[in-house]
Coordinates of C-alpha atoms in Angstrom, one line a residue:
X1218 CA 46.3 38.8 136.9
X1219 CA 46.6 36.8 133.7
X1220 CA 50.1 37.3 132.0
X1221 CA 48.5 38.0 129.0
X1222 CA 45.7 40.0 127.5
X1223 CA 44.4 39.0 124.4
X1224 CA 42.4 41.8 122.4
X1225 CA 40.0 40.2 119.7
X1226 CA 38.9 42.5 117.4
X1227 CA 35.2 41.3 116.1
X1228 CA 33.6 42.6 113.4
X1229 CA 31.0 41.1 111.1
X1230 CA 33.3 37.9 110.6
X1231 CA 30.9 35.5 112.2
X1232 CA 32.1 32.5 109.9
X1233 CA 36.1 32.9 110.8
X1234 CA 35.0 33.9 114.8
X1235 CA 35.0 30.0 116.2
X1236 CA 38.0 29.5 114.3
X1237 CA 39.9 32.7 115.8
X1238 CA 38.9 32.0 119.1
X1239 CA 39.6 28.3 119.2
X1240 CA 43.0 29.0 118.1
X1241 CA 43.5 30.6 121.4
X1242 CA 42.2 28.1 123.3
X1243 CA 44.6 25.3 121.8
X1244 CA 47.9 27.5 123.2
X1245 CA 50.6 26.1 124.6
X1246 CA 50.3 29.0 127.2
X1247 CA 47.4 29.5 129.2
X1248 CA 47.9 32.4 131.6
X1249 CA 45.6 34.6 129.5
X1250 CA 42.4 36.5 129.4
X1251 CA 40.5 37.2 126.1
X1252 CA 39.1 40.5 125.8
X1253 CA 36.2 40.0 122.7
X1254 CA 35.9 43.3 121.5
X1255 CA 32.7 43.7 119.0
X1256 CA 32.6 46.7 116.9
X1257 CA 28.8 47.1 116.1
X1258 CA 28.7 43.7 114.5
X1259 CA 25.3 42.9 112.5
X1260 CA 25.9 39.6 111.2
X1261 CA 25.2 37.5 114.7
X1262 CA 28.9 37.6 115.8
X1263 CA 27.4 39.6 118.8
X1264 CA 25.0 36.9 119.9
X1265 CA 27.6 34.3 119.4
X1266 CA 29.9 36.1 121.8
X1267 CA 27.3 36.4 124.3
X1268 CA 26.5 32.9 124.1
X1269 CA 30.5 32.0 124.6
X1270 CA 31.1 34.3 127.0
X1271 CA 32.9 33.1 130.1
X1272 CA 36.0 31.4 131.6
X1273 CA 39.0 33.1 130.2
X1274 CA 36.9 35.4 127.6
X1275 CA 35.1 38.6 128.8
X1276 CA 33.2 40.6 125.7
X1277 CA 32.8 44.3 125.3
X1278 CA 30.6 45.8 122.9
X1279 CA 30.6 48.7 121.3
X1280 CA 27.4 50.8 120.8
X1281 CA 28.2 51.9 117.6
X1282 CA 31.0 51.2 115.3
X1283 CA 33.9 53.2 115.9
X1284 CA 36.4 51.6 114.0
X1285 CA 39.9 49.2 114.5
X1286 CA 42.3 51.4 116.3
X1287 CA 39.2 53.1 118.7
X1288 CA 38.3 49.6 119.4
X1289 CA 41.6 48.6 120.3
X1290 CA 41.7 51.5 122.5
X1291 CA 39.0 50.4 124.3
X1292 CA 40.4 47.1 124.9
X1293 CA 43.7 48.6 126.1
X1294 CA 41.9 50.3 129.0
X1295 CA 40.6 46.7 129.9
X1296 CA 43.8 45.0 129.8
X1297 CA 45.5 43.4 132.9
X1298 CA 48.1 41.8 131.4
X1299 CA 51.7 42.5 131.3
X1300 CA 51.6 41.6 127.6
X1301 CA 48.9 42.7 125.2
X1302 CA 48.6 40.5 122.1
X1303 CA 46.0 41.4 119.1
X1304 CA 44.2 38.9 117.2
X1305 CA 41.9 40.2 114.2
X1306 CA 38.9 38.0 113.9
X1307 CA 39.8 36.4 110.4
X1308 CA 43.0 35.6 111.5
X1309 CA 44.2 32.3 113.1
X1310 CA 47.3 31.4 115.4
X1311 CA 49.3 28.2 115.5
X1312 CA 49.1 26.9 119.0
X1313 CA 53.0 27.8 120.1
X1314 CA 52.4 31.3 119.1
X1315 CA 52.3 32.8 123.0
X1316 CA 54.8 30.9 124.5
X1317 CA 57.1 31.4 121.5
X1318 CA 56.9 35.1 122.0
X1319 CA 57.2 35.0 125.8
X1320 CA 60.5 33.1 125.7
X1321 CA 62.1 36.0 123.2
X1322 CA 61.0 38.8 125.4
X1323 CA 62.6 36.4 128.1
X1324 CA 65.9 36.3 126.3
X1325 CA 65.5 40.4 125.4
X1326 CA 64.5 42.8 127.8
X1327 CA 65.0 45.3 125.6
X1328 CA 62.5 44.4 123.4
X1329 CA 59.0 46.2 123.6
X1330 CA 57.2 44.3 120.3
X1331 CA 57.6 40.4 119.6
X1332 CA 56.1 39.6 115.9
X1333 CA 56.0 35.9 114.6
X1334 CA 56.8 34.5 111.2
X1335 CA 53.6 32.9 109.2
X1336 CA 52.1 32.7 106.0
X1337 CA 48.9 33.8 104.3
X1338 CA 45.8 31.6 104.1
X1339 CA 42.7 31.2 101.8
X1340 CA 38.8 31.8 102.6
X1341 CA 39.1 28.3 103.6
X1342 CA 42.1 28.7 105.7
X1343 CA 44.3 26.9 103.4
X1344 CA 47.6 28.0 102.9
X1345 CA 47.5 30.6 99.8
X1346 CA 48.8 29.7 96.9
X1347 CA 50.4 32.8 96.3
X1348 CA 53.5 33.9 98.0
X1349 CA 52.4 37.7 97.7
X1350 CA 48.3 37.6 97.6
X1351 CA 48.3 41.3 99.2
X1352 CA 51.4 42.6 97.1
X1353 CA 54.1 41.8 100.3
X1354 CA 55.7 38.8 101.4
X1355 CA 54.6 37.9 105.0
X1356 CA 57.1 39.8 106.8
X1357 CA 60.5 38.7 108.7
X1358 CA 62.6 40.3 110.2
X1359 CA 65.7 40.4 112.7
X1360 CA 65.8 40.7 116.7
X1361 CA 67.4 44.4 117.5
X1362 CA 66.9 48.0 116.7
X1363 CA 64.8 47.9 113.8
X1364 CA 63.3 51.2 114.3
X1365 CA 65.1 52.5 110.8
X1366 CA 63.1 49.1 109.0
X1367 CA 60.2 50.1 110.2
X1368 CA 60.8 54.2 108.9
X1369 CA 60.8 52.4 105.5
X1370 CA 57.8 49.9 105.5
X1371 CA 55.5 48.4 108.1
X1372 CA 57.3 45.0 108.4
X1373 CA 54.6 43.4 111.2
X1374 CA 51.1 41.7 110.7
X1375 CA 49.1 43.1 113.5
X1376 CA 47.6 39.3 114.4
X1377 CA 51.0 38.4 114.6
X1378 CA 52.6 41.0 117.5
X1379 CA 52.7 40.8 121.6
X1380 CA 53.3 44.2 123.2
X1381 CA 54.6 45.0 126.4
X1382 CA 51.8 46.8 128.3
X1383 CA 54.1 49.6 129.8
X1384 CA 55.1 50.4 126.0
X1385 CA 51.2 51.1 125.3
X1386 CA 51.6 53.1 128.9
X1387 CA 54.7 55.1 127.9
X1388 CA 53.8 55.7 124.1
X1389 CA 49.9 56.0 124.4
X1390 CA 46.9 54.8 122.7
X1391 CA 46.4 54.0 119.0
X1392 CA 45.5 57.2 116.9
X1393 CA 41.6 55.9 115.9
X1394 CA 41.8 58.4 113.0
X1395 CA 43.5 55.9 111.0
X1396 CA 41.9 53.7 108.7
X1397 CA 44.3 50.9 108.1
X1398 CA 47.7 51.7 109.4
X1399 CA 47.3 52.5 112.9
X1400 CA 49.3 50.0 113.9
X1401 CA 52.3 51.1 111.8
X1402 CA 51.8 54.4 113.3
X1403 CA 51.7 52.5 116.9
X1404 CA 54.7 50.5 116.3
X1405 CA 56.9 53.4 115.1
X1406 CA 56.3 55.0 118.5
X1407 CA 56.8 52.2 120.7
X1408 CA 60.6 51.4 118.5
X1409 CA 61.9 55.1 119.4
X1410 CA 61.8 53.1 122.8
X1411 CA 62.5 49.5 122.5
X1412 CA 63.7 47.0 120.3
X1413 CA 61.5 44.7 118.0
X1414 CA 61.8 40.8 118.4
X1415 CA 60.8 38.2 116.1
X1416 CA 59.7 34.6 117.0
X1417 CA 60.7 32.4 113.6
X1418 CA 58.3 29.9 113.1
X1419 CA 55.0 29.8 111.2
X1420 CA 52.3 30.8 114.0
X1421 CA 50.0 33.7 112.9
X1422 CA 48.0 32.9 109.5
X1423 CA 46.7 35.9 107.8
X1424 CA 43.3 35.3 106.2
X1425 CA 43.3 37.1 102.6
X1426 CA 39.6 37.8 101.6
X1427 CA 37.6 40.1 100.1
X1428 CA 36.8 42.8 103.1
X1429 CA 40.3 43.1 104.2
X1430 CA 40.9 46.6 104.6
X1431 CA 44.1 46.7 102.6
X1432 CA 42.3 46.4 99.3
X1433 CA 40.8 50.1 100.0
X1434 CA 44.0 51.5 98.2
X1435 CA 43.1 55.5 98.4
X1436 CA 42.1 55.0 102.3
X1437 CA 45.4 53.3 102.7
X1438 CA 47.6 55.4 100.8
X1439 CA 46.4 58.5 102.5
X1440 CA 47.1 57.2 105.8
X1441 CA 50.7 56.0 104.5
X1442 CA 51.1 60.0 103.9
X1443 CA 50.1 60.9 107.2
X1444 CA 52.8 58.5 108.9
X1445 CA 55.4 59.6 106.3
X1446 CA 54.6 63.1 107.5
X1447 CA 54.7 62.1 110.8
X1448 CA 57.8 60.1 110.7
X1449 CA 59.3 63.8 110.1
X1450 CA 58.2 65.1 113.3
X1451 CA 58.9 62.2 115.4
X1452 CA 61.5 63.1 118.4
X1453 CA 65.1 61.7 118.7
X1454 CA 65.4 61.4 115.1
X1455 CA 68.2 64.3 114.7
X1456 CA 71.2 62.8 116.6
X1457 CA 70.4 59.2 115.0
X1458 CA 70.9 60.7 111.9
X1459 CA 73.8 62.0 112.3
X1460 CA 75.7 58.7 113.3
X1461 CA 73.5 56.3 111.9
X1462 CA 73.7 55.1 107.9
X1463 CA 71.1 53.2 108.1
X1464 CA 68.6 55.9 109.8
X1465 CA 69.8 58.3 107.0
X1466 CA 69.1 55.7 104.4
X1467 CA 65.3 54.8 106.0
X1468 CA 65.3 58.9 106.0
X1469 CA 65.9 59.6 102.9
X1470 CA 63.7 56.9 101.3
X1471 CA 60.8 58.2 103.7
X1472 CA 60.9 61.5 102.2
X1473 CA 61.2 60.0 98.6
X1474 CA 58.2 58.4 99.0
X1475 CA 56.4 61.1 100.8
X1476 CA 57.4 63.0 97.5
X1477 CA 55.8 60.3 94.9
X1478 CA 52.8 60.7 96.9
X1479 CA 52.2 64.4 97.2
X1480 CA 53.1 64.5 93.6
X1481 CA 50.2 61.9 93.0
X1482 CA 47.9 63.8 95.1
X1483 CA 49.0 67.0 92.7
X1484 CA 51.1 69.2 95.6
X1485 CA 54.2 69.4 93.0
X1486 CA 55.7 72.0 95.2
X1487 CA 55.5 69.8 98.3
X1488 CA 56.7 66.7 96.5
X1489 CA 59.6 68.4 95.4
X1490 CA 61.0 69.6 98.6
X1491 CA 60.4 66.3 100.2
X1492 CA 62.7 65.1 96.9
X1493 CA 65.1 67.8 97.9
X1494 CA 65.5 66.9 101.5
X1495 CA 65.7 62.9 100.2
X1496 CA 68.7 64.1 98.1
X1497 CA 70.1 66.1 101.0
X1498 CA 70.3 63.2 103.2
X1499 CA 71.2 60.8 100.5
X1500 CA 73.3 62.6 97.3
X1501 CA 73.8 59.1 95.8
X1502 CA 70.4 58.1 95.5
X1503 CA 69.6 58.1 91.9
X1504 CA 65.9 57.1 91.7
X1505 CA 64.9 60.3 93.9
X1506 CA 66.7 62.4 90.9
X1507 CA 65.0 60.8 88.3
X1508 CA 61.9 61.0 89.8
X1509 CA 62.4 64.5 90.8
X1510 CA 63.1 64.8 87.1
X1511 CA 59.7 63.5 86.2
X1512 CA 58.1 65.8 88.4
X1513 CA 57.6 68.1 86.0
X1514 CA 55.8 66.1 83.5
X1515 CA 52.1 65.9 83.6
X1516 CA 50.4 64.3 86.8
X1517 CA 48.7 61.3 84.7
X1518 CA 52.5 60.6 83.0
X1519 CA 54.2 60.7 86.1
X1520 CA 51.9 58.5 88.1
X1521 CA 51.9 56.4 84.7
X1522 CA 55.9 56.3 84.9
X1523 CA 56.2 55.7 88.3
X1524 CA 53.8 52.5 88.6
X1525 CA 56.1 51.4 85.5

């Protein structure tokens, strides 16, 4: 049995696919399997994969396009490793990526996910000249109980993670109904039970190009709202909210963000209710008072003020 299963998600990125696979083959740790999961590519990716299947790589072809998270679930059912990595076919890994992550796992038995440092690259594979080409810096965290951090924002790049297979077995599969935030939803569910680890080396390289899912702002915002609503229903938060100041801050932040998104969507009543709940948890979060007051402005004016 391989120690690590690599779920390589493939969809119409033939120009990048060979480089992604080469980055895996160049790893200093080599006890792995590659499950190349093609989600109905039409650009020649399927044919290229068939020609290169064998050795450590096995190909699985979806008959129709079912989306990223449905495709990952197909891979999870086939994965044989103790650990699971995800690599999108347009991203790249540094040679020590797997080795460094396993070192973090060995030192931290409570850790269920390890992500790595890295940087953004452009279409040609060069380090991107902008620090925040997607609107955020490449995530960097500590190692430990980081559930409150994940309640505020998704602080892990999908291609950077390695996950204990037992964590997926315990928490279930990805929700395939998400467009682009199903990974965040999964990391939150895992972080309820496990710590988050971080390998502080530049080992994952996220490619920024015209077809990144994150560019679809409407769908990403819809996903984000669903996750912020789901956080309110996740188990085990009640006791932690009473004794953990970071959890209270994170929940107040989550409710305030949800309130703003509901206001943007025209649900003034729901938005104000979320703001009130946020204020109840953190009475001195003055920004929430300001947004609550602004919620009585016309929708267009509120959105313009919030974006300012």
